[in-house]
Tab-separated table of C-alpha atoms and ligand atoms in Angstrom:
chain	number	residue	atom	x	y	z
A	1	ALA	CA	31.723	-14.860	-27.034
A	2	SER	CA	31.549	-11.214	-25.317
A	3	LYS	CA	29.671	-9.520	-28.102
A	4	THR	CA	27.332	-12.681	-28.206
A	5	ALA	CA	26.569	-12.259	-25.228
A	6	GLY	CA	25.344	-8.323	-25.243
A	7	ARG	CA	23.341	-9.579	-28.280
A	8	ASN	CA	22.264	-12.456	-26.695
A	9	ARG	CA	21.020	-10.121	-23.303
A	10	LEU	CA	19.911	-7.518	-25.633
A	11	SER	CA	17.566	-9.381	-27.503
A	12	TYR	CA	16.276	-10.893	-24.934
A	13	PHE	CA	15.882	-7.611	-23.459
A	14	THR	CA	14.280	-6.994	-26.031
A	15	ARG	CA	11.587	-9.271	-26.356
A	16	SER	CA	10.296	-9.776	-22.802
A	17	LEU	CA	9.887	-5.720	-23.244
A	18	HIS	CA	8.370	-7.038	-26.137
A	19	ASP	CA	5.782	-9.687	-24.516
A	20	SER	CA	4.719	-7.608	-21.897
A	21	ALA	CA	4.025	-5.623	-24.105
A	22	GLN	CA	1.840	-7.723	-25.198
A	23	ARG	CA	0.540	-8.650	-22.046
A	24	ARG	CA	-0.839	-5.205	-21.952
A	25	LEU	CA	-2.572	-4.867	-25.204
A	26	LYS	CA	-4.153	-8.378	-24.444
A	27	LEU	CA	-5.377	-6.986	-20.773
A	28	ILE	CA	-6.760	-3.407	-22.399
A	29	ASN	CA	-8.378	-5.717	-23.977
A	30	ASP	CA	-9.706	-8.608	-22.135
A	31	LEU	CA	-10.762	-5.012	-20.581
A	32	ARG	CA	-13.222	-3.738	-23.326
A	33	VAL	CA	-14.553	-7.405	-23.097
A	34	ALA	CA	-15.181	-6.890	-19.569
A	35	VAL	CA	-16.852	-3.790	-20.257
A	36	GLN	CA	-19.413	-5.308	-22.707
A	37	HIS	CA	-20.148	-8.624	-20.940
A	38	GLN	CA	-20.474	-7.061	-16.939
A	39	GLN	CA	-17.711	-8.868	-15.663
A	40	PHE	CA	-17.745	-6.910	-12.735
A	41	GLU	CA	-19.160	-6.682	-9.530
A	42	LEU	CA	-18.543	-4.625	-6.663
A	43	TYR	CA	-18.024	-5.470	-2.745
A	44	PHE	CA	-18.935	-3.568	-0.086
A	45	GLN	CA	-16.801	-3.008	2.726
A	46	PRO	CA	-18.653	-1.288	6.744
A	47	VAL	CA	-17.216	2.532	7.751
A	48	ILE	CA	-18.058	1.543	11.692
A	49	ASN	CA	-18.750	5.086	13.575
A	50	LEU	CA	-16.182	3.750	16.364
A	51	ALA	CA	-18.227	5.355	19.407
A	52	THR	CA	-21.096	3.210	18.610
A	53	ARG	CA	-20.228	0.802	16.913
A	54	GLN	CA	-22.806	1.215	14.164
A	55	ILE	CA	-23.125	0.301	10.703
A	56	THR	CA	-23.212	4.240	8.934
A	57	LYS	CA	-21.795	3.268	5.588
A	58	ALA	CA	-20.397	0.812	3.710
A	59	GLU	CA	-17.514	1.913	0.425
A	60	ALA	CA	-18.342	0.009	-2.672
A	61	LEU	CA	-15.124	-1.752	-3.648
A	62	ILE	CA	-14.706	-3.280	-7.842
A	63	ARG	CA	-13.665	-6.297	-8.559
A	64	TRP	CA	-12.913	-7.395	-11.794
A	65	ASN	CA	-14.019	-11.723	-12.542
A	66	HIS	CA	-12.308	-12.379	-15.271
A	67	PRO	CA	-12.791	-15.945	-16.746
A	68	GLU	CA	-9.007	-16.845	-17.294
A	69	ARG	CA	-6.877	-14.874	-14.917
A	70	GLY	CA	-9.743	-15.390	-12.076
A	71	MET	CA	-9.653	-11.758	-9.802
A	72	VAL	CA	-7.706	-9.054	-10.822
A	73	SER	CA	-6.977	-6.096	-8.035
A	74	PRO	CA	-8.260	-2.501	-9.140
A	75	ALA	CA	-5.181	-0.922	-8.548
A	76	GLU	CA	-4.051	-3.498	-12.300
A	77	PHE	CA	-7.029	-2.443	-13.763
A	78	ILE	CA	-7.876	0.917	-12.948
A	79	PRO	CA	-4.763	2.758	-13.867
A	80	LEU	CA	-6.071	0.351	-17.220
A	81	ALA	CA	-8.860	2.558	-17.722
A	82	GLU	CA	-7.967	5.590	-16.643
A	83	GLU	CA	-5.359	5.437	-19.519
A	84	THR	CA	-7.895	3.642	-22.830
A	85	GLY	CA	-10.964	5.827	-21.145
A	86	LEU	CA	-13.087	2.697	-20.177
A	87	ILE	CA	-12.891	4.905	-16.210
A	88	VAL	CA	-16.316	6.032	-17.393
A	89	GLU	CA	-18.712	3.515	-18.465
A	90	ILE	CA	-16.683	1.216	-15.563
A	91	GLY	CA	-17.376	4.736	-12.684
A	92	ASP	CA	-20.924	4.940	-14.699
A	93	TRP	CA	-21.773	1.078	-13.736
A	94	VAL	CA	-20.049	1.470	-10.515
A	95	PHE	CA	-22.893	4.381	-8.910
A	96	ARG	CA	-25.469	3.287	-11.263
A	97	GLU	CA	-24.854	-0.719	-8.829
A	98	ALA	CA	-23.920	0.861	-6.219
A	99	ALA	CA	-27.082	3.628	-6.378
A	100	ALA	CA	-29.858	0.389	-7.252
A	101	LYS	CA	-28.514	-1.344	-3.024
A	102	ALA	CA	-28.160	1.700	-1.613
A	103	LYS	CA	-32.018	1.247	-2.663
A	104	GLN	CA	-31.918	-2.533	-1.954
A	105	TRP	CA	-30.476	-2.175	1.503
A	106	CYS	CA	-32.258	1.469	3.280
A	107	ASP	CA	-36.018	-0.710	1.832
A	108	LEU	CA	-34.456	-3.414	4.256
A	109	PHE	CA	-32.664	-2.475	6.777
A	110	ASN	CA	-31.983	1.535	9.037
A	111	THR	CA	-32.903	4.534	6.542
A	112	GLY	CA	-29.802	6.380	7.610
A	113	PHE	CA	-27.363	3.832	5.894
A	114	GLN	CA	-25.181	5.143	2.994
A	115	ILE	CA	-23.240	4.310	-0.062
A	116	SER	CA	-19.380	5.751	-1.477
A	117	VAL	CA	-18.465	5.157	-4.240
A	118	ASN	CA	-14.189	5.828	-5.993
A	119	ILE	CA	-14.300	8.258	-7.838
A	120	SER	CA	-11.110	8.518	-10.365
A	121	PRO	CA	-9.810	11.719	-11.267
A	122	VAL	CA	-9.578	10.918	-15.069
A	123	GLN	CA	-13.543	10.513	-15.015
A	124	PHE	CA	-14.272	13.684	-12.613
A	125	GLN	CA	-12.549	15.094	-15.053
A	126	SER	CA	-13.679	13.551	-18.553
A	127	ASP	CA	-16.460	15.433	-20.397
A	128	ALA	CA	-18.589	11.954	-20.173
A	129	LEU	CA	-19.460	12.143	-16.492
A	130	ASP	CA	-22.742	13.244	-16.919
A	131	ILE	CA	-23.899	13.629	-13.835
A	132	THR	CA	-27.885	15.083	-15.202
A	133	GLU	CA	-27.853	11.768	-15.879
A	134	TRP	CA	-27.206	10.112	-12.727
A	135	LEU	CA	-29.838	12.109	-10.573
A	136	ALA	CA	-32.190	12.096	-12.717
A	137	TYR	CA	-31.352	7.817	-12.151
A	138	LEU	CA	-31.607	8.127	-8.709
A	139	LYS	CA	-35.112	10.181	-8.963
A	140	ASP	CA	-36.243	6.979	-10.704
A	141	LEU	CA	-34.647	4.157	-8.818
A	142	GLY	CA	-36.285	6.667	-6.246
A	143	VAL	CA	-33.014	6.921	-3.534
A	144	GLU	CA	-32.375	9.671	-1.956
A	145	GLU	CA	-28.916	10.834	-2.450
A	146	GLN	CA	-27.895	11.188	1.038
A	147	HIS	CA	-28.052	7.994	0.533
A	148	LEU	CA	-24.539	8.084	-1.324
A	149	SER	CA	-21.486	9.709	-1.690
A	150	ILE	CA	-18.705	10.258	-3.534
A	151	GLU	CA	-14.707	9.613	-2.400
A	152	ILE	CA	-11.854	11.317	-4.814
A	153	THR	CA	-8.424	12.298	-4.187
A	154	GLU	CA	-6.427	15.503	-3.095
A	155	GLY	CA	-4.984	15.899	-6.966
A	156	LEU	CA	-7.761	16.200	-8.584
A	157	LEU	CA	-8.858	19.537	-6.323
A	158	LEU	CA	-5.556	20.850	-5.539
A	159	ASN	CA	-6.124	22.366	-9.042
A	160	ALA	CA	-9.085	22.276	-9.759
A	161	SER	CA	-10.468	23.334	-12.988
A	162	THR	CA	-13.293	25.699	-13.283
A	163	ASP	CA	-15.116	21.950	-14.515
A	164	VAL	CA	-13.855	20.308	-11.726
A	165	THR	CA	-14.561	22.578	-8.475
A	166	ASP	CA	-18.464	22.582	-11.236
A	167	LYS	CA	-18.818	19.748	-10.654
A	168	LEU	CA	-17.766	18.899	-6.995
A	169	LEU	CA	-20.706	21.911	-6.591
A	170	ARG	CA	-23.355	19.780	-7.970
A	171	PHE	CA	-22.892	16.411	-5.925
A	172	ARG	CA	-23.060	18.574	-3.025
A	173	ASP	CA	-26.455	20.676	-3.613
A	174	ALA	CA	-27.594	17.481	-4.806
A	175	GLY	CA	-27.071	16.109	-1.592
A	176	ILE	CA	-24.104	13.848	-2.437
A	177	GLN	CA	-21.537	13.358	0.440
A	178	VAL	CA	-18.048	14.183	-0.954
A	179	ALA	CA	-14.640	12.354	1.009
A	180	ILE	CA	-11.010	13.330	0.313
A	181	ASP	CA	-10.090	9.301	0.026
A	182	ASP	CA	-6.390	8.519	1.248
A	183	PHE	CA	-5.324	11.971	3.130
A	184	GLY	CA	-1.842	12.417	3.844
A	185	VAL	CA	-0.324	11.466	1.937
A	186	GLY	CA	-0.824	13.063	-0.618
A	187	TYR	CA	0.079	16.655	-1.847
A	188	SER	CA	0.116	18.636	2.282
A	189	ALA	CA	-2.148	21.595	0.371
A	190	LEU	CA	-4.350	22.130	2.936
A	191	SER	CA	-6.082	24.946	1.373
A	192	TYR	CA	-7.925	23.646	-1.161
A	193	LEU	CA	-10.230	22.689	2.141
A	194	LYS	CA	-10.981	25.698	3.066
A	195	ARG	CA	-12.074	26.244	-0.940
A	196	PHE	CA	-13.832	22.729	-1.478
A	197	ASP	CA	-16.829	21.750	0.597
A	198	ILE	CA	-15.560	18.227	2.104
A	199	ASP	CA	-17.978	15.524	4.590
A	200	TYR	CA	-15.028	13.646	5.066
A	201	LEU	CA	-11.415	12.696	5.152
A	202	LYS	CA	-10.113	10.023	5.177
A	203	ILE	CA	-7.273	8.902	7.187
A	204	ASP	CA	-4.627	6.567	4.367
A	205	GLN	CA	-3.713	3.615	5.845
A	206	SER	CA	-0.621	4.271	6.097
A	207	PHE	CA	-1.032	6.156	8.847
A	208	ILE	CA	-2.598	3.601	10.731
A	209	ARG	CA	-0.409	0.262	9.816
A	210	ASN	CA	2.126	0.679	12.442
A	211	LEU	CA	-0.644	3.309	14.677
A	212	GLU	CA	0.937	1.397	17.852
A	213	THR	CA	4.465	1.397	17.378
A	214	ASP	CA	5.113	4.484	16.041
A	215	GLN	CA	4.521	7.514	17.191
A	216	ASN	CA	4.877	10.600	14.730
A	217	ASP	CA	1.667	8.036	12.914
A	218	LEU	CA	-0.333	9.095	16.353
A	219	ALA	CA	0.487	12.262	16.448
A	220	LEU	CA	-0.415	12.701	12.683
A	221	SER	CA	-3.873	10.931	12.932
A	222	GLU	CA	-5.019	12.490	15.524
A	223	ALA	CA	-3.475	16.629	14.109
A	224	ILE	CA	-6.074	15.728	11.088
A	225	VAL	CA	-8.635	14.291	13.670
A	226	ILE	CA	-8.399	17.979	15.365
A	227	MET	CA	-7.623	19.841	12.396
A	228	ALA	CA	-10.789	18.276	10.196
A	229	HIS	CA	-13.125	18.849	13.062
A	230	LYS	CA	-12.816	22.982	13.076
A	231	LEU	CA	-12.651	22.456	9.592
A	232	GLY	CA	-16.330	20.222	10.349
A	233	LEU	CA	-15.244	17.753	8.316
A	234	LYS	CA	-16.102	13.868	9.983
A	235	VAL	CA	-12.513	11.665	10.084
A	236	ILE	CA	-12.384	7.743	8.567
A	237	ALA	CA	-9.082	5.941	10.037
A	238	GLU	CA	-8.291	3.046	6.509
A	239	GLY	CA	-7.205	0.294	6.981
A	240	VAL	CA	-7.914	-1.049	10.829
A	241	GLU	CA	-7.110	-4.050	11.631
A	242	THR	CA	-5.843	-4.783	15.334
A	243	GLU	CA	-8.156	-3.598	18.942
A	244	GLU	CA	-5.490	-1.883	19.389
A	245	GLN	CA	-5.200	0.672	16.558
A	246	LEU	CA	-8.574	1.499	17.121
A	247	ARG	CA	-8.503	2.086	20.112
A	248	LEU	CA	-5.734	4.410	20.216
A	249	LEU	CA	-8.367	6.136	17.517
A	250	LEU	CA	-10.951	6.432	20.057
A	251	GLU	CA	-8.732	8.077	21.708
A	252	ILE	CA	-8.168	10.751	19.151
A	253	GLY	CA	-11.864	11.527	18.834
A	254	CYS	CA	-11.351	9.841	15.474
A	255	ASP	CA	-15.223	8.929	13.981
A	256	ASN	CA	-15.332	6.751	11.789
A	257	GLY	CA	-13.555	3.611	11.393
A	258	GLN	CA	-12.927	0.719	8.114
A	259	GLY	CA	-10.968	-3.043	8.087
A	260	TYR	CA	-9.816	-6.614	7.544
A	261	LEU	CA	-10.691	-6.068	12.277
A	262	PHE	CA	-14.471	-5.409	11.384
A	263	SER	CA	-14.234	-7.267	8.273
A	264	ARG	CA	-12.792	-7.143	4.542
A	265	PRO	CA	-14.982	-5.908	1.705
A	266	LEU	CA	-18.307	-9.103	1.072
A	267	PRO	CA	-19.729	-9.772	-2.544
A	268	ALA	CA	-23.225	-8.354	-2.053
A	269	ALA	CA	-24.933	-11.434	0.024
A	270	LYS	CA	-22.706	-11.379	2.089
A	271	PHE	CA	-22.410	-8.093	2.904
A	272	GLU	CA	-26.179	-8.003	3.822
A	273	ASP	CA	-26.353	-11.129	5.724
A	274	PHE	CA	-23.148	-8.606	7.991
A	275	LEU	CA	-26.507	-6.351	7.464
A	276	ARG	CA	-28.332	-8.733	8.894
A	277	LYS	CA	-27.062	-9.814	11.619
A	278	HIS	CA	-25.924	-5.792	13.640
A	279	ASP	CA	-29.483	-4.702	11.843
B	1	LIG	P1	-9.448	2.736	-1.837
B	1	LIG	O1	-10.546	3.846	-1.853
B	1	LIG	O2	-8.596	4.177	-0.781
B	1	LIG	O3	-9.956	1.284	-0.781
B	1	LIG	C1	-9.343	1.138	0.557
B	1	LIG	C2	-8.935	-0.587	-0.122
B	1	LIG	O4	-8.342	-0.494	0.799
B	1	LIG	C3	-9.030	-1.300	-0.792
B	1	LIG	O5	-8.862	-2.086	-1.866
B	1	LIG	C4	-9.811	-2.048	0.567
B	1	LIG	O6	-10.079	-3.593	0.275
B	1	LIG	C5	-8.899	-1.824	1.592
B	1	LIG	N1	-8.688	-2.451	2.681
B	1	LIG	C6	-9.734	-2.434	3.103
B	1	LIG	N2	-9.068	-1.882	5.045
B	1	LIG	C7	-7.757	-3.180	5.330
B	1	LIG	C8	-6.865	-2.957	5.668
B	1	LIG	O7	-7.658	-3.625	7.204
B	1	LIG	N3	-6.336	-3.418	5.690
B	1	LIG	C9	-5.255	-3.457	4.383
B	1	LIG	N4	-4.655	-4.107	3.820
B	1	LIG	N5	-6.599	-3.181	3.023
B	1	LIG	C10	-7.375	-2.485	3.403
B	1	LIG	P2	-9.213	-2.541	-2.856
B	1	LIG	O8	-10.607	-2.779	-3.106
B	1	LIG	O9	-7.718	-3.749	-3.635
B	1	LIG	O10	-9.406	-1.508	-3.972
B	1	LIG	C11	-7.383	-0.221	-4.140
B	1	LIG	C12	-7.662	0.852	-4.107
B	1	LIG	O11	-8.671	0.550	-5.806
B	1	LIG	C13	-8.921	2.041	-3.721
B	1	LIG	O12	-8.313	2.369	-3.360
B	1	LIG	C14	-9.448	3.251	-5.156
B	1	LIG	O13	-8.381	3.184	-5.219
B	1	LIG	C15	-9.414	1.673	-6.303
B	1	LIG	N6	-11.101	1.189	-6.498
B	1	LIG	C16	-11.587	0.450	-5.864
B	1	LIG	N7	-12.662	0.815	-6.930
B	1	LIG	C17	-12.912	1.365	-7.665
B	1	LIG	C18	-14.257	1.457	-8.429
B	1	LIG	O14	-15.029	1.551	-7.931
B	1	LIG	N8	-13.742	3.193	-9.413
B	1	LIG	C19	-12.312	3.554	-9.192
B	1	LIG	N9	-11.680	4.722	-9.871
B	1	LIG	N10	-11.078	3.003	-7.768
B	1	LIG	C20	-11.720	2.628	-8.037
B	2	LIG	MG1	-12.345	4.554	-1.192
B	3	LIG	MG1	-8.442	4.922	0.999
B	4	LIG	MG1	-6.743	4.657	-3.628
């Protein structure tokens, strides 16, 4: 009897393994279709200057409107897009779409506005990432480069190849600012900060979440702000959800904040309403 049970367990195990492999394959296939049929949409989340309460920029965050599953989170499909290489094409679409919105909203509202775009390390390291084409696209649209910025993660800079270094320089030389996303949870190897020309550090939301109760998170956040300012960088706190977090961030001199306290990421039309209200 125990032999049978063992065999059943095994077949159950292999079957569920098979199922999850099948699901994965289907999702990868769906992702290819999504790229062809433009099932993506950009949401925008405002970044607020904490002292003046002005909207200084917005982060573009991709959404996938899956025909059967509804909205699929980028946390789920970006890793798949990276594994399959589809991230290059998806990221290309994100950049162009963000550039078009930057143009539209700079024309409509304040002229200092900037949209930041997340660039995955796989995309950044790919030979298919064509910065020349991106810059030409901005020229065609009539968008000045300072209205766009990119968000990269620490890991990319840790053992940066000359190719990565060159690309980063090309963005900076063109006037596109660079932010380090999820700062503080990566590698705590700070030497890259002196080797690369960075504009913003985004304090990871895991530090902000317990700011009110965890003295260590507050101390680390303050240390990041002090260090950043000494290096001439600006700081953005991610995941600001409460007034108390906002108060503490002001107290430690943090420049900008982003989070549900100000607004969730919004579809373009809703974000435009938000800009209009705050204009
Ligand atoms: P991220 O770049 O660190 O983006 C911030 C994430 O925090 C977003 O999740 C945003 O919706 C969420 N968030 C903002 N405010 C709050 C808050 O107050 N509380 C909480 N709990 N969360 C908040 P989202 O949109 O699900 O994106 C997840 C990640 O997916 C992003 O993290 C980024 O790494 C990646 N991603 C999103 N869009 C793109 C894209 O266009 N290209 C690439 N390569 N990656 C993207
Ligand atoms: Mg980001
Ligand atoms: Mg982040
Ligand atoms: Mg992230």
